[in-house]
Amino acid sequence: LAKTTQPISMDSYEGQEVNITCSHNNIATNDYITWYQQFPSQGPRFIIQGYKTKVTNEVASLFIPADRKSSTLSLPRVSLSDTAVYYCLVGPPNSNSGYALNFGKGTSLLVTP
Amino acid sequence: DAGVIQSPRHEVTEMGQEVTLRCKPISGHDYLFWYRQTMMRGLELLIYFNNNVPIDDSGMPEDRFSAKMPNASFSTLKIQPSEPRDSAVYFCASSQPGLAGASLYNEQFFGPGTRLTVL
């Protein structure tokens, strides 16, 4: 079972690029990597999902090295509104077990002026 | 679509009382998930349904918790009797299968949550 490890918290100033790394040393061949964002007093929101190399959308980029033992969520030029908790999940698409859906505590990102 | 709807948004009750949380998933979504969020444990999965059938309830803390999904548009999470340690925010989420068929890890859409306080 792929266990994920990510920093508890990070700080950044507005306008900087923020990279949040998630370690998943025992990721399985079929596992995908998914990131969610949660603003205060709201439910989590899907940001991005990937399997290998690089995925980019209008919100973020996801970098996955060849060995897939880690992944990095990159937020370009953050603003105050990017202050949130970010969760990394790893799991296979076709599974009946929800073990990888325990979001845990995620990484709490604080963006300041 | 209005998104995932949860009710009530806030619930304050006394220890020993029965609590029922309700969820209406997004129409057409085949998966429904119940989560609990606390400062101590973070966001944890309690149970999930696929096509109204409970698939994995290994996260349900104990027999005091039960969940049902009588039809595709409604689910309940019940706590009986409630205890102060059940105080948390409870989220419901739904998702639809991926292009390749069943996919547990497709994008989930979360409701606003129910903040439960048990005195």
mmCIF file of C-alpha atoms in Angstrom:
data_model
loop_
_atom_site.group_PDB
_atom_site.id
_atom_site.type_symbol
_atom_site.label_atom_id
_atom_site.label_comp_id
_atom_site.label_asym_id
_atom_site.label_seq_id
_atom_site.Cartn_x
_atom_site.Cartn_y
_atom_site.Cartn_z
ATOM 1 C CA LEU A 1 0.000 0.000 0.000
ATOM 2 C CA ALA A 2 1.406 3.349 -1.038
ATOM 3 C CA LYS A 3 1.910 5.624 1.959
ATOM 4 C CA THR A 4 2.384 9.319 1.325
ATOM 5 C CA THR A 5 4.462 11.817 3.268
ATOM 6 C CA GLN A 6 4.244 15.562 2.790
ATOM 7 C CA PRO A 7 5.346 18.570 4.861
ATOM 8 C CA ILE A 8 2.954 19.688 7.559
ATOM 9 C CA SER A 9 3.209 23.346 6.621
ATOM 10 C CA MET A 10 4.850 25.813 4.270
ATOM 11 C CA ASP A 11 5.056 29.584 4.090
ATOM 12 C CA SER A 12 5.416 31.773 1.032
ATOM 13 C CA TYR A 13 5.170 35.373 -0.065
ATOM 14 C CA GLU A 14 2.824 36.568 -2.740
ATOM 15 C CA GLY A 15 4.156 36.238 -6.254
ATOM 16 C CA GLN A 16 6.526 33.389 -5.497
ATOM 17 C CA GLU A 17 6.403 29.908 -6.960
ATOM 18 C CA VAL A 18 5.552 27.248 -4.414
ATOM 19 C CA ASN A 19 6.564 23.623 -4.746
ATOM 20 C CA ILE A 20 5.027 21.033 -2.436
ATOM 21 C CA THR A 21 6.634 17.621 -2.565
ATOM 22 C CA CYS A 22 4.936 14.376 -1.676
ATOM 23 C CA SER A 23 6.935 11.209 -1.042
ATOM 24 C CA HIS A 24 5.435 7.846 -1.974
ATOM 25 C CA ASN A 25 8.331 5.407 -1.966
ATOM 26 C CA ASN A 26 6.245 2.259 -2.396
ATOM 27 C CA ILE A 27 3.994 3.510 -5.171
ATOM 28 C CA ALA A 28 2.613 0.655 -7.261
ATOM 29 C CA THR A 29 2.743 0.364 -11.023
ATOM 30 C CA ASN A 30 -0.966 1.107 -11.400
ATOM 31 C CA ASP A 31 -1.145 3.979 -8.927
ATOM 32 C CA TYR A 32 -2.075 7.502 -9.952
ATOM 33 C CA ILE A 33 -1.137 10.644 -8.032
ATOM 34 C CA THR A 34 -3.867 13.113 -7.200
ATOM 35 C CA TRP A 35 -3.787 16.482 -5.446
ATOM 36 C CA TYR A 36 -6.614 18.316 -3.730
ATOM 37 C CA GLN A 37 -6.878 21.804 -2.275
ATOM 38 C CA GLN A 38 -9.001 22.777 0.706
ATOM 39 C CA PHE A 39 -9.842 26.334 1.633
ATOM 40 C CA PRO A 40 -10.957 27.124 5.184
ATOM 41 C CA SER A 41 -14.534 26.109 5.916
ATOM 42 C CA GLN A 42 -14.920 24.349 2.564
ATOM 43 C CA GLY A 43 -14.645 20.825 1.270
ATOM 44 C CA PRO A 44 -11.557 19.799 -0.704
ATOM 45 C CA ARG A 45 -11.361 20.581 -4.398
ATOM 46 C CA PHE A 46 -9.602 18.489 -7.030
ATOM 47 C CA ILE A 47 -6.562 20.232 -8.497
ATOM 48 C CA ILE A 48 -4.636 17.826 -10.677
ATOM 49 C CA GLN A 49 -3.913 14.164 -11.339
ATOM 50 C CA GLY A 50 -1.070 12.430 -13.116
ATOM 51 C CA TYR A 51 0.748 9.173 -13.700
ATOM 52 C CA LYS A 52 4.196 10.164 -14.953
ATOM 53 C CA THR A 53 6.351 13.038 -16.205
ATOM 54 C CA LYS A 54 4.468 16.324 -16.169
ATOM 55 C CA VAL A 55 0.869 17.425 -16.130
ATOM 56 C CA THR A 56 -0.226 21.043 -16.315
ATOM 57 C CA ASN A 57 -3.565 22.773 -16.066
ATOM 58 C CA GLU A 58 -4.766 26.288 -15.412
ATOM 59 C CA VAL A 59 -4.211 25.947 -11.676
ATOM 60 C CA ALA A 60 -0.986 24.010 -11.180
ATOM 61 C CA SER A 61 1.657 21.702 -12.567
ATOM 62 C CA LEU A 62 2.481 18.236 -11.350
ATOM 63 C CA PHE A 63 5.999 16.912 -11.796
ATOM 64 C CA ILE A 64 6.624 13.193 -11.439
ATOM 65 C CA PRO A 65 10.180 11.839 -11.819
ATOM 66 C CA ALA A 66 10.901 8.633 -13.676
ATOM 67 C CA ASP A 67 11.018 6.468 -10.543
ATOM 68 C CA ARG A 68 7.651 7.925 -9.411
ATOM 69 C CA LYS A 69 8.706 7.721 -5.767
ATOM 70 C CA SER A 70 7.772 11.327 -5.246
ATOM 71 C CA SER A 71 5.783 14.063 -6.924
ATOM 72 C CA THR A 72 5.819 17.840 -6.762
ATOM 73 C CA LEU A 73 2.848 20.133 -6.987
ATOM 74 C CA SER A 74 3.930 23.496 -8.361
ATOM 75 C CA LEU A 75 1.851 26.628 -7.895
ATOM 76 C CA PRO A 76 3.126 29.509 -10.035
ATOM 77 C CA ARG A 77 3.108 33.023 -8.590
ATOM 78 C CA VAL A 78 0.903 32.358 -5.575
ATOM 79 C CA SER A 79 -1.538 34.913 -4.230
ATOM 80 C CA LEU A 80 -3.146 35.280 -0.813
ATOM 81 C CA SER A 81 -6.082 33.246 -2.068
ATOM 82 C CA ASP A 82 -3.839 30.214 -2.488
ATOM 83 C CA THR A 83 -3.658 29.902 1.286
ATOM 84 C CA ALA A 84 -5.120 26.448 1.818
ATOM 85 C CA VAL A 85 -4.354 22.877 2.755
ATOM 86 C CA TYR A 86 -3.013 20.689 -0.038
ATOM 87 C CA TYR A 87 -3.436 16.910 -0.030
ATOM 88 C CA CYS A 88 -1.537 14.286 -1.987
ATOM 89 C CA LEU A 89 -3.244 10.956 -2.680
ATOM 90 C CA VAL A 90 -1.826 7.862 -4.359
ATOM 91 C CA GLY A 91 -3.938 4.941 -5.502
ATOM 92 C CA PRO A 92 -4.926 2.666 -8.385
ATOM 93 C CA PRO A 93 -7.849 3.619 -10.633
ATOM 94 C CA ASN A 94 -9.593 0.287 -10.393
ATOM 95 C CA SER A 95 -9.781 -0.762 -6.789
ATOM 96 C CA ASN A 96 -12.528 -1.479 -4.335
ATOM 97 C CA SER A 97 -10.426 -0.495 -1.382
ATOM 98 C CA GLY A 98 -10.618 3.090 -0.247
ATOM 99 C CA TYR A 99 -7.368 2.888 1.689
ATOM 100 C CA ALA A 100 -5.725 5.622 -0.357
ATOM 101 C CA LEU A 101 -8.610 8.009 0.203
ATOM 102 C CA ASN A 102 -7.541 8.945 3.700
ATOM 103 C CA PHE A 103 -6.441 12.481 3.005
ATOM 104 C CA GLY A 104 -4.708 12.922 6.345
ATOM 105 C CA LYS A 105 -3.614 16.411 7.404
ATOM 106 C CA GLY A 106 -2.049 17.536 4.152
ATOM 107 C CA THR A 107 0.285 20.519 3.788
ATOM 108 C CA SER A 108 -0.963 23.795 5.149
ATOM 109 C CA LEU A 109 0.262 26.603 2.885
ATOM 110 C CA LEU A 110 0.221 30.149 4.184
ATOM 111 C CA VAL A 111 0.754 32.957 1.687
ATOM 112 C CA THR A 112 1.533 36.396 3.079
ATOM 113 C CA PRO A 113 1.937 39.810 1.461
ATOM 114 C CA ASP B 1 -26.277 21.207 -11.111
ATOM 115 C CA ALA B 2 -26.239 22.600 -7.576
ATOM 116 C CA GLY B 3 -23.330 20.434 -6.535
ATOM 117 C CA VAL B 4 -23.304 18.084 -3.583
ATOM 118 C CA ILE B 5 -25.864 19.153 -1.017
ATOM 119 C CA GLN B 6 -25.500 18.396 2.674
ATOM 120 C CA SER B 7 -27.852 19.070 5.542
ATOM 121 C CA PRO B 8 -27.834 20.322 8.133
ATOM 122 C CA ARG B 9 -24.837 22.648 7.867
ATOM 123 C CA HIS B 10 -24.497 22.823 11.615
ATOM 124 C CA GLU B 11 -25.722 20.452 14.277
ATOM 125 C CA VAL B 12 -25.403 20.803 18.016
ATOM 126 C CA THR B 13 -26.644 17.952 20.120
ATOM 127 C CA GLU B 14 -26.180 16.397 23.499
ATOM 128 C CA MET B 15 -24.317 13.227 24.240
ATOM 129 C CA GLY B 16 -26.482 10.163 23.788
ATOM 130 C CA GLN B 17 -28.742 11.679 21.146
ATOM 131 C CA GLU B 18 -29.153 10.288 17.653
ATOM 132 C CA VAL B 19 -27.715 12.374 14.842
ATOM 133 C CA THR B 20 -28.568 12.010 11.172
ATOM 134 C CA LEU B 21 -26.566 13.719 8.466
ATOM 135 C CA ARG B 22 -27.907 13.896 4.930
ATOM 136 C CA CYS B 23 -26.336 14.104 1.521
ATOM 137 C CA LYS B 24 -27.591 14.532 -2.022
ATOM 138 C CA PRO B 25 -24.894 13.702 -4.577
ATOM 139 C CA ILE B 26 -24.523 15.237 -8.001
ATOM 140 C CA SER B 27 -26.942 13.665 -10.445
ATOM 141 C CA GLY B 28 -25.322 10.953 -12.525
ATOM 142 C CA HIS B 29 -22.479 10.291 -10.111
ATOM 143 C CA ASP B 30 -22.117 6.638 -9.199
ATOM 144 C CA TYR B 31 -19.772 6.993 -6.233
ATOM 145 C CA LEU B 32 -20.641 8.551 -2.897
ATOM 146 C CA PHE B 33 -18.183 9.068 -0.059
ATOM 147 C CA TRP B 34 -18.507 10.072 3.578
ATOM 148 C CA TYR B 35 -15.532 11.683 5.303
ATOM 149 C CA ARG B 36 -14.815 13.027 8.766
ATOM 150 C CA GLN B 37 -12.376 15.830 9.469
ATOM 151 C CA THR B 38 -10.824 16.639 12.837
ATOM 152 C CA MET B 39 -7.722 18.525 13.873
ATOM 153 C CA MET B 40 -6.245 15.397 15.397
ATOM 154 C CA ARG B 41 -6.787 12.940 12.547
ATOM 155 C CA GLY B 42 -7.208 15.147 9.522
ATOM 156 C CA LEU B 43 -9.620 14.124 6.771
ATOM 157 C CA GLU B 44 -10.421 10.433 6.852
ATOM 158 C CA LEU B 45 -12.682 8.248 4.761
ATOM 159 C CA LEU B 46 -15.515 6.603 6.664
ATOM 160 C CA ILE B 47 -17.369 4.690 3.953
ATOM 161 C CA TYR B 48 -18.078 4.799 0.258
ATOM 162 C CA PHE B 49 -20.853 3.533 -1.998
ATOM 163 C CA ASN B 50 -20.837 2.530 -5.637
ATOM 164 C CA ASN B 51 -24.226 2.409 -7.344
ATOM 165 C CA ASN B 52 -25.912 2.663 -3.931
ATOM 166 C CA VAL B 53 -24.041 -0.357 -2.552
ATOM 167 C CA PRO B 54 -21.589 0.063 0.345
ATOM 168 C CA ILE B 55 -18.184 -1.104 -0.861
ATOM 169 C CA ASP B 56 -15.686 -0.210 1.852
ATOM 170 C CA ASP B 57 -16.810 0.684 5.361
ATOM 171 C CA SER B 58 -13.507 -0.085 7.056
ATOM 172 C CA GLY B 59 -13.222 3.541 8.136
ATOM 173 C CA MET B 60 -16.442 3.549 10.130
ATOM 174 C CA PRO B 61 -15.187 3.987 13.702
ATOM 175 C CA GLU B 62 -17.605 1.696 15.495
ATOM 176 C CA ASP B 63 -21.098 0.278 15.548
ATOM 177 C CA ARG B 64 -22.541 3.594 16.614
ATOM 178 C CA PHE B 65 -22.009 4.784 13.055
ATOM 179 C CA SER B 66 -24.138 3.592 10.162
ATOM 180 C CA ALA B 67 -24.659 4.802 6.609
ATOM 181 C CA LYS B 68 -27.288 4.080 4.019
ATOM 182 C CA MET B 69 -27.947 4.963 0.436
ATOM 183 C CA PRO B 70 -31.550 4.001 -0.369
ATOM 184 C CA ASN B 71 -31.387 5.499 -3.862
ATOM 185 C CA ALA B 72 -29.010 7.269 -6.218
ATOM 186 C CA SER B 73 -29.920 10.713 -4.976
ATOM 187 C CA PHE B 74 -29.803 10.370 -1.215
ATOM 188 C CA SER B 75 -27.569 9.071 1.538
ATOM 189 C CA THR B 76 -27.540 9.324 5.318
ATOM 190 C CA LEU B 77 -24.887 8.954 7.977
ATOM 191 C CA LYS B 78 -26.290 8.189 11.386
ATOM 192 C CA ILE B 79 -24.607 8.268 14.785
ATOM 193 C CA GLN B 80 -26.472 6.599 17.631
ATOM 194 C CA PRO B 81 -25.729 7.305 20.396
ATOM 195 C CA SER B 82 -23.535 10.328 19.807
ATOM 196 C CA GLU B 83 -20.510 11.122 21.964
ATOM 197 C CA PRO B 84 -18.420 14.284 22.391
ATOM 198 C CA ARG B 85 -15.523 12.676 20.486
ATOM 199 C CA ASP B 86 -17.762 12.511 17.411
ATOM 200 C CA SER B 87 -17.556 16.291 17.144
ATOM 201 C CA ALA B 88 -16.093 17.011 13.716
ATOM 202 C CA VAL B 89 -16.902 18.251 10.253
ATOM 203 C CA TYR B 90 -18.491 15.552 8.127
ATOM 204 C CA PHE B 91 -18.159 15.798 4.369
ATOM 205 C CA CYS B 92 -20.014 14.005 1.652
ATOM 206 C CA ALA B 93 -18.513 13.733 -1.835
ATOM 207 C CA SER B 94 -19.512 12.164 -5.123
ATOM 208 C CA SER B 95 -17.764 11.214 -8.334
ATOM 209 C CA GLN B 96 -18.486 9.514 -11.622
ATOM 210 C CA PRO B 97 -16.715 6.622 -13.322
ATOM 211 C CA GLY B 98 -13.805 7.363 -15.583
ATOM 212 C CA LEU B 99 -13.680 6.813 -19.308
ATOM 213 C CA ALA B 100 -12.056 3.427 -18.738
ATOM 214 C CA GLY B 101 -14.802 2.255 -16.433
ATOM 215 C CA ALA B 102 -14.923 2.214 -12.668
ATOM 216 C CA SER B 103 -12.384 4.544 -11.161
ATOM 217 C CA LEU B 104 -12.276 5.107 -7.464
ATOM 218 C CA TYR B 105 -9.796 7.949 -7.814
ATOM 219 C CA ASN B 106 -11.632 10.133 -10.263
ATOM 220 C CA GLU B 107 -12.250 13.738 -9.318
ATOM 221 C CA GLN B 108 -14.475 13.948 -6.276
ATOM 222 C CA PHE B 109 -16.854 16.821 -5.694
ATOM 223 C CA PHE B 110 -17.296 17.686 -2.051
ATOM 224 C CA GLY B 111 -20.258 19.188 -0.295
ATOM 225 C CA PRO B 112 -19.949 22.094 2.145
ATOM 226 C CA GLY B 113 -19.832 19.780 5.141
ATOM 227 C CA THR B 114 -21.820 19.442 8.337
ATOM 228 C CA ARG B 115 -20.202 20.769 11.482
ATOM 229 C CA LEU B 116 -21.290 18.498 14.320
ATOM 230 C CA THR B 117 -20.870 19.437 17.950
ATOM 231 C CA VAL B 118 -21.769 16.909 20.612
ATOM 232 C CA LEU B 119 -21.956 18.388 24.098
#
